[in-house]
């Protein structure tokens, strides 16, 4: 159940951001010892929702946005440059 809640939360956050016109985000992890190596490598990387980074899913060879991997606690920090002007 915990995985489904995390996935739903990530999906809702992505939907809200894209509905507001946010196309890019900075990958943020929980920054602790339980973060997957592939997600730790994405920490601070600027990404697009419509082009998920490789390694963003559960495994190194699976693309995904924050929250797509099993029990992922990462989140997308919105890039607002284009929206703020």
PDB file of N, CA, C and O in Angstrom:
ATOM      1  N   UNK A   1       0.818  -1.191   0.000  1.00  0.00           N
ATOM      2  CA  UNK A   1       0.000   0.000   0.000  1.00  0.00           C
ATOM      3  C   UNK A   1       0.865   1.259   0.000  1.00  0.00           C
ATOM      4  O   UNK A   1       0.515   2.252  -0.625  1.00  0.00           O
ATOM      5  N   UNK A   2       1.992   1.216   0.678  1.00  0.00           N
ATOM      6  CA  UNK A   2       2.869   2.388   0.754  1.00  0.00           C
ATOM      7  C   UNK A   2       3.362   2.788  -0.634  1.00  0.00           C
ATOM      8  O   UNK A   2       3.403   3.972  -0.978  1.00  0.00           O
ATOM      9  N   UNK A   3       3.719   1.798  -1.460  1.00  0.00           N
ATOM     10  CA  UNK A   3       4.194   2.097  -2.810  1.00  0.00           C
ATOM     11  C   UNK A   3       3.102   2.777  -3.634  1.00  0.00           C
ATOM     12  O   UNK A   3       3.369   3.740  -4.348  1.00  0.00           O
ATOM     13  N   UNK A   4       1.867   2.299  -3.514  1.00  0.00           N
ATOM     14  CA  UNK A   4       0.771   2.893  -4.273  1.00  0.00           C
ATOM     15  C   UNK A   4       0.510   4.334  -3.844  1.00  0.00           C
ATOM     16  O   UNK A   4       0.207   5.194  -4.673  1.00  0.00           O
ATOM     17  N   UNK A   5       0.631   4.618  -2.562  1.00  0.00           N
ATOM     18  CA  UNK A   5       0.433   5.981  -2.063  1.00  0.00           C
ATOM     19  C   UNK A   5       1.535   6.894  -2.598  1.00  0.00           C
ATOM     20  O   UNK A   5       1.264   8.015  -3.053  1.00  0.00           O
ATOM     21  N   UNK A   6       2.783   6.433  -2.565  1.00  0.00           N
ATOM     22  CA  UNK A   6       3.894   7.233  -3.082  1.00  0.00           C
ATOM     23  C   UNK A   6       3.733   7.491  -4.581  1.00  0.00           C
ATOM     24  O   UNK A   6       3.967   8.607  -5.058  1.00  0.00           O
ATOM     25  N   UNK A   7       3.323   6.465  -5.318  1.00  0.00           N
ATOM     26  CA  UNK A   7       3.113   6.609  -6.762  1.00  0.00           C
ATOM     27  C   UNK A   7       1.981   7.580  -7.054  1.00  0.00           C
ATOM     28  O   UNK A   7       2.100   8.447  -7.928  1.00  0.00           O
ATOM     29  N   UNK A   8       0.884   7.460  -6.336  1.00  0.00           N
ATOM     30  CA  UNK A   8      -0.253   8.362  -6.526  1.00  0.00           C
ATOM     31  C   UNK A   8       0.153   9.802  -6.227  1.00  0.00           C
ATOM     32  O   UNK A   8      -0.174  10.720  -6.984  1.00  0.00           O
ATOM     33  N   UNK A   9       0.879  10.009  -5.150  1.00  0.00           N
ATOM     34  CA  UNK A   9       1.334  11.350  -4.789  1.00  0.00           C
ATOM     35  C   UNK A   9       2.210  11.931  -5.891  1.00  0.00           C
ATOM     36  O   UNK A   9       2.044  13.088  -6.285  1.00  0.00           O
ATOM     37  N   UNK A  10       3.146  11.149  -6.413  1.00  0.00           N
ATOM     38  CA  UNK A  10       4.030  11.616  -7.484  1.00  0.00           C
ATOM     39  C   UNK A  10       3.234  11.935  -8.743  1.00  0.00           C
ATOM     40  O   UNK A  10       3.464  12.957  -9.398  1.00  0.00           O
ATOM     41  N   UNK A  11       2.273  11.074  -9.089  1.00  0.00           N
ATOM     42  CA  UNK A  11       1.448  11.293 -10.277  1.00  0.00           C
ATOM     43  C   UNK A  11       0.607  12.567 -10.144  1.00  0.00           C
ATOM     44  O   UNK A  11       0.496  13.346 -11.089  1.00  0.00           O
ATOM     45  N   UNK A  12       0.020  12.777  -8.973  1.00  0.00           N
ATOM     46  CA  UNK A  12      -0.785  13.977  -8.746  1.00  0.00           C
ATOM     47  C   UNK A  12       0.069  15.244  -8.811  1.00  0.00           C
ATOM     48  O   UNK A  12      -0.345  16.249  -9.402  1.00  0.00           O
ATOM     49  N   UNK A  13       1.253  15.200  -8.221  1.00  0.00           N
ATOM     50  CA  UNK A  13       2.148  16.359  -8.264  1.00  0.00           C
ATOM     51  C   UNK A  13       2.561  16.682  -9.696  1.00  0.00           C
ATOM     52  O   UNK A  13       2.570  17.844 -10.099  1.00  0.00           O
ATOM     53  N   UNK A  14       2.870  15.640 -10.468  1.00  0.00           N
ATOM     54  CA  UNK A  14       3.239  15.854 -11.868  1.00  0.00           C
ATOM     55  C   UNK A  14       2.057  16.433 -12.645  1.00  0.00           C
ATOM     56  O   UNK A  14       2.227  17.381 -13.414  1.00  0.00           O
ATOM     57  N   UNK A  15       0.878  15.910 -12.440  1.00  0.00           N
ATOM     58  CA  UNK A  15      -0.315  16.397 -13.126  1.00  0.00           C
ATOM     59  C   UNK A  15      -0.583  17.864 -12.782  1.00  0.00           C
ATOM     60  O   UNK A  15      -0.897  18.676 -13.658  1.00  0.00           O
ATOM     61  N   UNK A  16      -0.457  18.211 -11.518  1.00  0.00           N
ATOM     62  CA  UNK A  16      -0.663  19.602 -11.092  1.00  0.00           C
ATOM     63  C   UNK A  16       0.339  20.533 -11.755  1.00  0.00           C
ATOM     64  O   UNK A  16      -0.013  21.601 -12.255  1.00  0.00           O
ATOM     65  N   UNK A  17       1.603  20.131 -11.741  1.00  0.00           N
ATOM     66  CA  UNK A  17       2.640  20.990 -12.310  1.00  0.00           C
ATOM     67  C   UNK A  17       2.459  21.167 -13.813  1.00  0.00           C
ATOM     68  O   UNK A  17       2.545  22.285 -14.319  1.00  0.00           O
ATOM     69  N   UNK A  18       2.221  20.075 -14.529  1.00  0.00           N
ATOM     70  CA  UNK A  18       2.063  20.198 -15.978  1.00  0.00           C
ATOM     71  C   UNK A  18       0.801  20.980 -16.324  1.00  0.00           C
ATOM     72  O   UNK A  18       0.789  21.718 -17.308  1.00  0.00           O
ATOM     73  N   UNK A  19      -0.249  20.875 -15.527  1.00  0.00           N
ATOM     74  CA  UNK A  19      -1.468  21.650 -15.761  1.00  0.00           C
ATOM     75  C   UNK A  19      -1.201  23.149 -15.605  1.00  0.00           C
ATOM     76  O   UNK A  19      -1.859  23.977 -16.247  1.00  0.00           O
ATOM     77  N   UNK A  20      -0.223  23.493 -14.787  1.00  0.00           N
ATOM     78  CA  UNK A  20       0.154  24.891 -14.580  1.00  0.00           C
ATOM     79  C   UNK A  20       1.192  25.370 -15.603  1.00  0.00           C
ATOM     80  O   UNK A  20       1.602  26.524 -15.578  1.00  0.00           O
ATOM     81  N   UNK A  21       1.611  24.472 -16.477  1.00  0.00           N
ATOM     82  CA  UNK A  21       2.572  24.845 -17.512  1.00  0.00           C
ATOM     83  C   UNK A  21       4.011  24.517 -17.194  1.00  0.00           C
ATOM     84  O   UNK A  21       4.913  24.881 -17.952  1.00  0.00           O
ATOM     85  N   UNK A  22       4.265  23.836 -16.097  1.00  0.00           N
ATOM     86  CA  UNK A  22       5.637  23.450 -15.739  1.00  0.00           C
ATOM     87  C   UNK A  22       6.038  22.258 -16.608  1.00  0.00           C
ATOM     88  O   UNK A  22       5.350  21.239 -16.620  1.00  0.00           O
ATOM     89  N   UNK A  23       7.122  22.424 -17.355  1.00  0.00           N
ATOM     90  CA  UNK A  23       7.605  21.357 -18.227  1.00  0.00           C
ATOM     91  C   UNK A  23       8.876  20.700 -17.707  1.00  0.00           C
ATOM     92  O   UNK A  23       9.159  19.555 -18.024  1.00  0.00           O
ATOM     93  N   UNK A  24       9.640  21.439 -16.912  1.00  0.00           N
ATOM     94  CA  UNK A  24      10.914  20.942 -16.412  1.00  0.00           C
ATOM     95  C   UNK A  24      10.940  20.932 -14.887  1.00  0.00           C
ATOM     96  O   UNK A  24      10.200  21.688 -14.244  1.00  0.00           O
ATOM     97  N   UNK A  25      11.807  20.098 -14.357  1.00  0.00           N
ATOM     98  CA  UNK A  25      11.970  19.994 -12.910  1.00  0.00           C
ATOM     99  C   UNK A  25      13.409  19.648 -12.594  1.00  0.00           C
ATOM    100  O   UNK A  25      14.167  19.215 -13.460  1.00  0.00           O
ATOM    101  N   UNK A  26      13.768  19.848 -11.351  1.00  0.00           N
ATOM    102  CA  UNK A  26      15.060  19.397 -10.835  1.00  0.00           C
ATOM    103  C   UNK A  26      14.777  18.176  -9.973  1.00  0.00           C
ATOM    104  O   UNK A  26      13.897  18.207  -9.111  1.00  0.00           O
ATOM    105  N   UNK A  27      15.500  17.095 -10.256  1.00  0.00           N
ATOM    106  CA  UNK A  27      15.321  15.846  -9.511  1.00  0.00           C
ATOM    107  C   UNK A  27      15.845  16.032  -8.093  1.00  0.00           C
ATOM    108  O   UNK A  27      16.974  16.471  -7.887  1.00  0.00           O
ATOM    109  N   UNK A  28      15.016  15.710  -7.125  1.00  0.00           N
ATOM    110  CA  UNK A  28      15.411  15.763  -5.720  1.00  0.00           C
ATOM    111  C   UNK A  28      15.158  14.402  -5.073  1.00  0.00           C
ATOM    112  O   UNK A  28      14.099  13.807  -5.257  1.00  0.00           O
ATOM    113  N   UNK A  29      16.143  13.929  -4.335  1.00  0.00           N
ATOM    114  CA  UNK A  29      16.005  12.651  -3.634  1.00  0.00           C
ATOM    115  C   UNK A  29      15.861  12.913  -2.138  1.00  0.00           C
ATOM    116  O   UNK A  29      15.985  14.050  -1.687  1.00  0.00           O
ATOM    117  N   UNK A  30      15.647  11.859  -1.398  1.00  0.00           N
ATOM    118  CA  UNK A  30      15.524  11.970   0.056  1.00  0.00           C
ATOM    119  C   UNK A  30      16.899  12.185   0.711  1.00  0.00           C
ATOM    120  O   UNK A  30      16.973  12.492   1.893  1.00  0.00           O
ATOM    121  N   UNK A  31      17.975  12.019  -0.075  1.00  0.00           N
ATOM    122  CA  UNK A  31      19.343  12.246   0.415  1.00  0.00           C
ATOM    123  C   UNK A  31      19.671  11.461   1.678  1.00  0.00           C
ATOM    124  O   UNK A  31      20.212  12.010   2.634  1.00  0.00           O
ATOM    125  N   UNK A  32      19.324  10.189   1.679  1.00  0.00           N
ATOM    126  CA  UNK A  32      19.697   9.340   2.807  1.00  0.00           C
ATOM    127  C   UNK A  32      20.229   8.008   2.288  1.00  0.00           C
ATOM    128  O   UNK A  32      20.334   7.798   1.079  1.00  0.00           O
ATOM    129  N   UNK A  33      20.564   7.133   3.169  1.00  0.00           N
ATOM    130  CA  UNK A  33      21.171   5.856   2.808  1.00  0.00           C
ATOM    131  C   UNK A  33      20.257   4.884   2.093  1.00  0.00           C
ATOM    132  O   UNK A  33      20.725   3.870   1.574  1.00  0.00           O
ATOM    133  N   UNK A  34      18.971   5.171   2.041  1.00  0.00           N
ATOM    134  CA  UNK A  34      18.032   4.256   1.375  1.00  0.00           C
ATOM    135  C   UNK A  34      17.769   4.629  -0.080  1.00  0.00           C
ATOM    136  O   UNK A  34      17.078   3.909  -0.782  1.00  0.00           O
ATOM    137  N   UNK A  35      18.325   5.744  -0.534  1.00  0.00           N
ATOM    138  CA  UNK A  35      18.110   6.174  -1.919  1.00  0.00           C
ATOM    139  C   UNK A  35      18.878   5.250  -2.858  1.00  0.00           C
ATOM    140  O   UNK A  35      20.050   4.950  -2.619  1.00  0.00           O
ATOM    141  N   UNK A  36      18.225   4.808  -3.932  1.00  0.00           N
ATOM    142  CA  UNK A  36      18.885   3.984  -4.945  1.00  0.00           C
ATOM    143  C   UNK A  36      20.068   4.755  -5.535  1.00  0.00           C
ATOM    144  O   UNK A  36      20.009   5.968  -5.690  1.00  0.00           O
ATOM    145  N   UNK A  37      21.103   4.029  -5.912  1.00  0.00           N
ATOM    146  CA  UNK A  37      22.269   4.672  -6.517  1.00  0.00           C
ATOM    147  C   UNK A  37      21.883   5.447  -7.767  1.00  0.00           C
ATOM    148  O   UNK A  37      22.352   6.568  -7.974  1.00  0.00           O
ATOM    149  N   UNK A  38      21.008   4.857  -8.606  1.00  0.00           N
ATOM    150  CA  UNK A  38      20.624   5.544  -9.841  1.00  0.00           C
ATOM    151  C   UNK A  38      19.833   6.822  -9.548  1.00  0.00           C
ATOM    152  O   UNK A  38      19.930   7.793 -10.288  1.00  0.00           O
ATOM    153  N   UNK A  39      19.095   6.869  -8.455  1.00  0.00           N
ATOM    154  CA  UNK A  39      18.362   8.082  -8.099  1.00  0.00           C
ATOM    155  C   UNK A  39      19.292   9.097  -7.440  1.00  0.00           C
ATOM    156  O   UNK A  39      19.135  10.301  -7.642  1.00  0.00           O
ATOM    157  N   UNK A  40      20.269   8.635  -6.683  1.00  0.00           N
ATOM    158  CA  UNK A  40      21.248   9.538  -6.080  1.00  0.00           C
ATOM    159  C   UNK A  40      22.044  10.250  -7.170  1.00  0.00           C
ATOM    160  O   UNK A  40      22.377  11.435  -7.036  1.00  0.00           O
ATOM    161  N   UNK A  41      22.327   9.559  -8.270  1.00  0.00           N
ATOM    162  CA  UNK A  41      23.056  10.165  -9.384  1.00  0.00           C
ATOM    163  C   UNK A  41      22.229  11.250 -10.072  1.00  0.00           C
ATOM    164  O   UNK A  41      22.783  12.164 -10.684  1.00  0.00           O
ATOM    165  N   UNK A  42      20.914  11.160  -9.977  1.00  0.00           N
ATOM    166  CA  UNK A  42      20.039  12.153 -10.604  1.00  0.00           C
ATOM    167  C   UNK A  42      19.812  13.387  -9.733  1.00  0.00           C
ATOM    168  O   UNK A  42      19.271  14.391 -10.203  1.00  0.00           O
ATOM    169  N   UNK A  43      20.223  13.335  -8.472  1.00  0.00           N
ATOM    170  CA  UNK A  43      20.039  14.473  -7.557  1.00  0.00           C
ATOM    171  C   UNK A  43      20.577  15.756  -8.184  1.00  0.00           C
ATOM    172  O   UNK A  43      21.732  15.833  -8.595  1.00  0.00           O
ATOM    173  N   UNK A  44      19.701  16.765  -8.302  1.00  0.00           N
ATOM    174  CA  UNK A  44      20.101  18.062  -8.823  1.00  0.00           C
ATOM    175  C   UNK A  44      20.081  18.184 -10.338  1.00  0.00           C
ATOM    176  O   UNK A  44      20.370  19.252 -10.871  1.00  0.00           O
ATOM    177  N   UNK A  45      19.731  17.112 -11.042  1.00  0.00           N
ATOM    178  CA  UNK A  45      19.712  17.130 -12.505  1.00  0.00           C
ATOM    179  C   UNK A  45      18.400  17.741 -13.000  1.00  0.00           C
ATOM    180  O   UNK A  45      17.322  17.414 -12.503  1.00  0.00           O
ATOM    181  N   UNK A  46      18.505  18.627 -13.979  1.00  0.00           N
ATOM    182  CA  UNK A  46      17.320  19.250 -14.578  1.00  0.00           C
ATOM    183  C   UNK A  46      16.758  18.302 -15.638  1.00  0.00           C
ATOM    184  O   UNK A  46      17.496  17.842 -16.520  1.00  0.00           O
ATOM    185  N   UNK A  47      15.464  18.014 -15.559  1.00  0.00           N
ATOM    186  CA  UNK A  47      14.817  17.033 -16.429  1.00  0.00           C
ATOM    187  C   UNK A  47      13.498  17.589 -16.962  1.00  0.00           C
ATOM    188  O   UNK A  47      13.008  18.606 -16.491  1.00  0.00           O
ATOM    189  N   UNK A  48      12.920  16.870 -17.918  1.00  0.00           N
ATOM    190  CA  UNK A  48      11.607  17.219 -18.471  1.00  0.00           C
ATOM    191  C   UNK A  48      10.621  16.091 -18.168  1.00  0.00           C
ATOM    192  O   UNK A  48      10.967  14.917 -18.253  1.00  0.00           O
ATOM    193  N   UNK A  49       9.384  16.462 -17.841  1.00  0.00           N
ATOM    194  CA  UNK A  49       8.353  15.457 -17.579  1.00  0.00           C
ATOM    195  C   UNK A  49       8.091  14.594 -18.815  1.00  0.00           C
ATOM    196  O   UNK A  49       7.822  13.410 -18.703  1.00  0.00           O
ATOM    197  N   UNK A  50       8.161  15.206 -20.007  1.00  0.00           N
ATOM    198  CA  UNK A  50       7.851  14.466 -21.233  1.00  0.00           C
ATOM    199  C   UNK A  50       9.033  13.664 -21.772  1.00  0.00           C
ATOM    200  O   UNK A  50       8.926  13.003 -22.808  1.00  0.00           O
ATOM    201  N   UNK A  51      10.171  13.696 -21.076  1.00  0.00           N
ATOM    202  CA  UNK A  51      11.355  12.937 -21.466  1.00  0.00           C
ATOM    203  C   UNK A  51      12.071  12.450 -20.204  1.00  0.00           C
ATOM    204  O   UNK A  51      13.140  12.942 -19.846  1.00  0.00           O
ATOM    205  N   UNK A  52      11.458  11.484 -19.490  1.00  0.00           N
ATOM    206  CA  UNK A  52      12.012  11.026 -18.209  1.00  0.00           C
ATOM    207  C   UNK A  52      13.443  10.510 -18.353  1.00  0.00           C
ATOM    208  O   UNK A  52      13.772   9.866 -19.348  1.00  0.00           O
ATOM    209  N   UNK A  53      14.295  10.797 -17.389  1.00  0.00           N
ATOM    210  CA  UNK A  53      15.688  10.374 -17.472  1.00  0.00           C
ATOM    211  C   UNK A  53      15.854   8.862 -17.291  1.00  0.00           C
ATOM    212  O   UNK A  53      15.102   8.224 -16.552  1.00  0.00           O
ATOM    213  N   UNK A  54      16.838   8.325 -18.008  1.00  0.00           N
ATOM    214  CA  UNK A  54      17.184   6.920 -17.835  1.00  0.00           C
ATOM    215  C   UNK A  54      17.711   6.742 -16.417  1.00  0.00           C
ATOM    216  O   UNK A  54      18.452   7.577 -15.913  1.00  0.00           O
ATOM    217  N   UNK A  55      17.275   5.700 -15.757  1.00  0.00           N
ATOM    218  CA  UNK A  55      17.656   5.462 -14.371  1.00  0.00           C
ATOM    219  C   UNK A  55      16.662   6.034 -13.385  1.00  0.00           C
ATOM    220  O   UNK A  55      16.791   5.851 -12.186  1.00  0.00           O
ATOM    221  N   UNK A  56      15.644   6.731 -13.881  1.00  0.00           N
ATOM    222  CA  UNK A  56      14.646   7.322 -13.005  1.00  0.00           C
ATOM    223  C   UNK A  56      13.594   6.335 -12.522  1.00  0.00           C
ATOM    224  O   UNK A  56      12.858   6.614 -11.589  1.00  0.00           O
ATOM    225  N   UNK A  57      13.544   5.177 -13.168  1.00  0.00           N
ATOM    226  CA  UNK A  57      12.616   4.135 -12.728  1.00  0.00           C
ATOM    227  C   UNK A  57      13.239   3.337 -11.594  1.00  0.00           C
ATOM    228  O   UNK A  57      14.103   3.817 -10.865  1.00  0.00           O
ATOM    229  N   UNK A  58      12.832   2.105 -11.454  1.00  0.00           N
ATOM    230  CA  UNK A  58      13.359   1.259 -10.387  1.00  0.00           C
ATOM    231  C   UNK A  58      14.797   0.832 -10.644  1.00  0.00           C
ATOM    232  O   UNK A  58      15.613   0.801  -9.734  1.00  0.00           O
ATOM    233  N   UNK A  59      15.134   0.558 -11.918  1.00  0.00           N
ATOM    234  CA  UNK A  59      16.480   0.084 -12.242  1.00  0.00           C
ATOM    235  C   UNK A  59      17.247   1.105 -13.071  1.00  0.00           C
ATOM    236  O   UNK A  59      16.682   2.089 -13.558  1.00  0.00           O
ATOM    237  N   UNK A  60      18.546   0.848 -13.242  1.00  0.00           N
ATOM    238  CA  UNK A  60      19.416   1.747 -14.001  1.00  0.00           C
ATOM    239  C   UNK A  60      18.980   1.917 -15.449  1.00  0.00           C
ATOM    240  O   UNK A  60      19.226   2.959 -16.049  1.00  0.00           O
ATOM    241  N   UNK A  61      18.383   0.880 -16.022  1.00  0.00           N
ATOM    242  CA  UNK A  61      18.026   0.902 -17.445  1.00  0.00           C
ATOM    243  C   UNK A  61      16.539   1.183 -17.681  1.00  0.00           C
ATOM    244  O   UNK A  61      16.005   0.866 -18.727  1.00  0.00           O
ATOM    245  N   UNK A  62      15.907   1.804 -16.712  1.00  0.00           N
ATOM    246  CA  UNK A  62      14.483   2.122 -16.818  1.00  0.00           C
ATOM    247  C   UNK A  62      14.283   3.628 -16.665  1.00  0.00           C
ATOM    248  O   UNK A  62      14.669   4.213 -15.658  1.00  0.00           O
ATOM    249  N   UNK A  63      13.681   4.277 -17.673  1.00  0.00           N
ATOM    250  CA  UNK A  63      13.417   5.705 -17.531  1.00  0.00           C
ATOM    251  C   UNK A  63      12.266   5.956 -16.565  1.00  0.00           C
ATOM    252  O   UNK A  63      11.427   5.082 -16.345  1.00  0.00           O
ATOM    253  N   UNK A  64      12.243   7.130 -15.979  1.00  0.00           N
ATOM    254  CA  UNK A  64      11.143   7.471 -15.088  1.00  0.00           C
ATOM    255  C   UNK A  64      11.315   8.845 -14.478  1.00  0.00           C
ATOM    256  O   UNK A  64      12.422   9.372 -14.420  1.00  0.00           O
ATOM    257  N   UNK A  65      10.215   9.418 -14.077  1.00  0.00           N
ATOM    258  CA  UNK A  65      10.200  10.678 -13.346  1.00  0.00           C
ATOM    259  C   UNK A  65      10.192  10.356 -11.853  1.00  0.00           C
ATOM    260  O   UNK A  65       9.935   9.214 -11.459  1.00  0.00           O
ATOM    261  N   UNK A  66      10.471  11.333 -10.998  1.00  0.00           N
ATOM    262  CA  UNK A  66      10.469  11.062  -9.555  1.00  0.00           C
ATOM    263  C   UNK A  66       9.161  10.405  -9.100  1.00  0.00           C
ATOM    264  O   UNK A  66       8.068  10.821  -9.502  1.00  0.00           O
ATOM    265  N   UNK A  67       9.301   9.364  -8.310  1.00  0.00           N
ATOM    266  CA  UNK A  67       8.140   8.637  -7.808  1.00  0.00           C
ATOM    267  C   UNK A  67       7.735   7.458  -8.662  1.00  0.00           C
ATOM    268  O   UNK A  67       6.871   6.681  -8.266  1.00  0.00           O
ATOM    269  N   UNK A  68       8.354   7.282  -9.842  1.00  0.00           N
ATOM    270  CA  UNK A  68       7.989   6.166 -10.710  1.00  0.00           C
ATOM    271  C   UNK A  68       8.587   4.841 -10.265  1.00  0.00           C
ATOM    272  O   UNK A  68       8.026   3.786 -10.543  1.00  0.00           O
ATOM    273  N   UNK A  69       9.725   4.866  -9.605  1.00  0.00           N
ATOM    274  CA  UNK A  69      10.338   3.622  -9.145  1.00  0.00           C
ATOM    275  C   UNK A  69       9.608   3.062  -7.934  1.00  0.00           C
ATOM    276  O   UNK A  69       8.921   3.786  -7.203  1.00  0.00           O
ATOM    277  N   UNK A  70       9.751   1.770  -7.717  1.00  0.00           N
ATOM    278  CA  UNK A  70       9.108   1.109  -6.583  1.00  0.00           C
ATOM    279  C   UNK A  70       9.606   1.735  -5.276  1.00  0.00           C
ATOM    280  O   UNK A  70      10.807   1.858  -5.054  1.00  0.00           O
ATOM    281  N   UNK A  71       8.685   2.171  -4.437  1.00  0.00           N
ATOM    282  CA  UNK A  71       8.960   2.807  -3.139  1.00  0.00           C
ATOM    283  C   UNK A  71       9.863   4.038  -3.247  1.00  0.00           C
ATOM    284  O   UNK A  71      10.575   4.382  -2.303  1.00  0.00           O
ATOM    285  N   UNK A  72       9.809   4.713  -4.381  1.00  0.00           N
ATOM    286  CA  UNK A  72      10.625   5.914  -4.591  1.00  0.00           C
ATOM    287  C   UNK A  72      10.075   7.077  -3.776  1.00  0.00           C
ATOM    288  O   UNK A  72       8.883   7.351  -3.763  1.00  0.00           O
ATOM    289  N   UNK A  73      10.972   7.764  -3.082  1.00  0.00           N
ATOM    290  CA  UNK A  73      10.601   8.923  -2.268  1.00  0.00           C
ATOM    291  C   UNK A  73      11.113  10.229  -2.869  1.00  0.00           C
ATOM    292  O   UNK A  73      11.032  11.280  -2.264  1.00  0.00           O
ATOM    293  N   UNK A  74      11.653  10.153  -4.087  1.00  0.00           N
ATOM    294  CA  UNK A  74      12.159  11.339  -4.761  1.00  0.00           C
ATOM    295  C   UNK A  74      10.995  12.238  -5.179  1.00  0.00           C
ATOM    296  O   UNK A  74       9.850  11.798  -5.252  1.00  0.00           O
ATOM    297  N   UNK A  75      11.310  13.507  -5.452  1.00  0.00           N
ATOM    298  CA  UNK A  75      10.260  14.420  -5.893  1.00  0.00           C
ATOM    299  C   UNK A  75      10.820  15.387  -6.929  1.00  0.00           C
ATOM    300  O   UNK A  75      12.032  15.563  -7.059  1.00  0.00           O
ATOM    301  N   UNK A  76       9.904  15.975  -7.685  1.00  0.00           N
ATOM    302  CA  UNK A  76      10.263  16.934  -8.729  1.00  0.00           C
ATOM    303  C   UNK A  76      10.139  18.355  -8.165  1.00  0.00           C
ATOM    304  O   UNK A  76       9.084  18.744  -7.698  1.00  0.00           O
ATOM    305  N   UNK A  77      11.241  19.092  -8.215  1.00  0.00           N
ATOM    306  CA  UNK A  77      11.235  20.497  -7.821  1.00  0.00           C
ATOM    307  C   UNK A  77      10.994  21.294  -9.109  1.00  0.00           C
ATOM    308  O   UNK A  77      11.817  21.278 -10.026  1.00  0.00           O
ATOM    309  N   UNK A  78       9.870  21.991  -9.217  1.00  0.00           N
ATOM    310  CA  UNK A  78       9.523  22.648 -10.482  1.00  0.00           C
ATOM    311  C   UNK A  78      10.522  23.740 -10.882  1.00  0.00           C
ATOM    312  O   UNK A  78      11.023  24.475 -10.029  1.00  0.00           O
ATOM    313  N   UNK A  79      10.799  23.821 -12.177  1.00  0.00           N
ATOM    314  CA  UNK A  79      11.595  24.895 -12.740  1.00  0.00           C
ATOM    315  C   UNK A  79      10.601  25.935 -13.252  1.00  0.00           C
ATOM    316  O   UNK A  79       9.795  25.651 -14.127  1.00  0.00           O
ATOM    317  N   UNK A  80      10.655  27.122 -12.688  1.00  0.00           N
ATOM    318  CA  UNK A  80       9.660  28.149 -12.976  1.00  0.00           C
ATOM    319  C   UNK A  80      10.202  29.289 -13.832  1.00  0.00           C
ATOM    320  O   UNK A  80       9.502  30.286 -14.040  1.00  0.00           O
ATOM    321  N   UNK A  81      11.411  29.158 -14.374  1.00  0.00           N
ATOM    322  CA  UNK A  81      12.039  30.227 -15.149  1.00  0.00           C
ATOM    323  C   UNK A  81      11.126  30.780 -16.237  1.00  0.00           C
ATOM    324  O   UNK A  81      10.937  31.989 -16.347  1.00  0.00           O
ATOM    325  N   UNK A  82      10.563  29.913 -17.063  1.00  0.00           N
ATOM    326  CA  UNK A  82       9.730  30.338 -18.188  1.00  0.00           C
ATOM    327  C   UNK A  82       8.391  30.897 -17.725  1.00  0.00           C
ATOM    328  O   UNK A  82       7.787  31.705 -18.416  1.00  0.00           O
ATOM    329  N   UNK A  83       7.903  30.467 -16.584  1.00  0.00           N
ATOM    330  CA  UNK A  83       6.600  30.909 -16.110  1.00  0.00           C
ATOM    331  C   UNK A  83       6.679  32.279 -15.428  1.00  0.00           C
ATOM    332  O   UNK A  83       5.748  33.062 -15.485  1.00  0.00           O
ATOM    333  N   UNK A  84       7.814  32.550 -14.791  1.00  0.00           N
ATOM    334  CA  UNK A  84       7.963  33.802 -14.054  1.00  0.00           C
ATOM    335  C   UNK A  84       8.430  34.924 -14.986  1.00  0.00           C
ATOM    336  O   UNK A  84       8.049  36.054 -14.834  1.00  0.00           O
ATOM    337  N   UNK A  85       9.226  34.554 -15.977  1.00  0.00           N
ATOM    338  CA  UNK A  85       9.683  35.507 -16.984  1.00  0.00           C
ATOM    339  C   UNK A  85      10.725  36.359 -16.461  1.00  0.00           C
ATOM    340  O   UNK A  85      11.296  37.253 -16.664  1.00  0.00           O
TER     341      UNK A  85
END
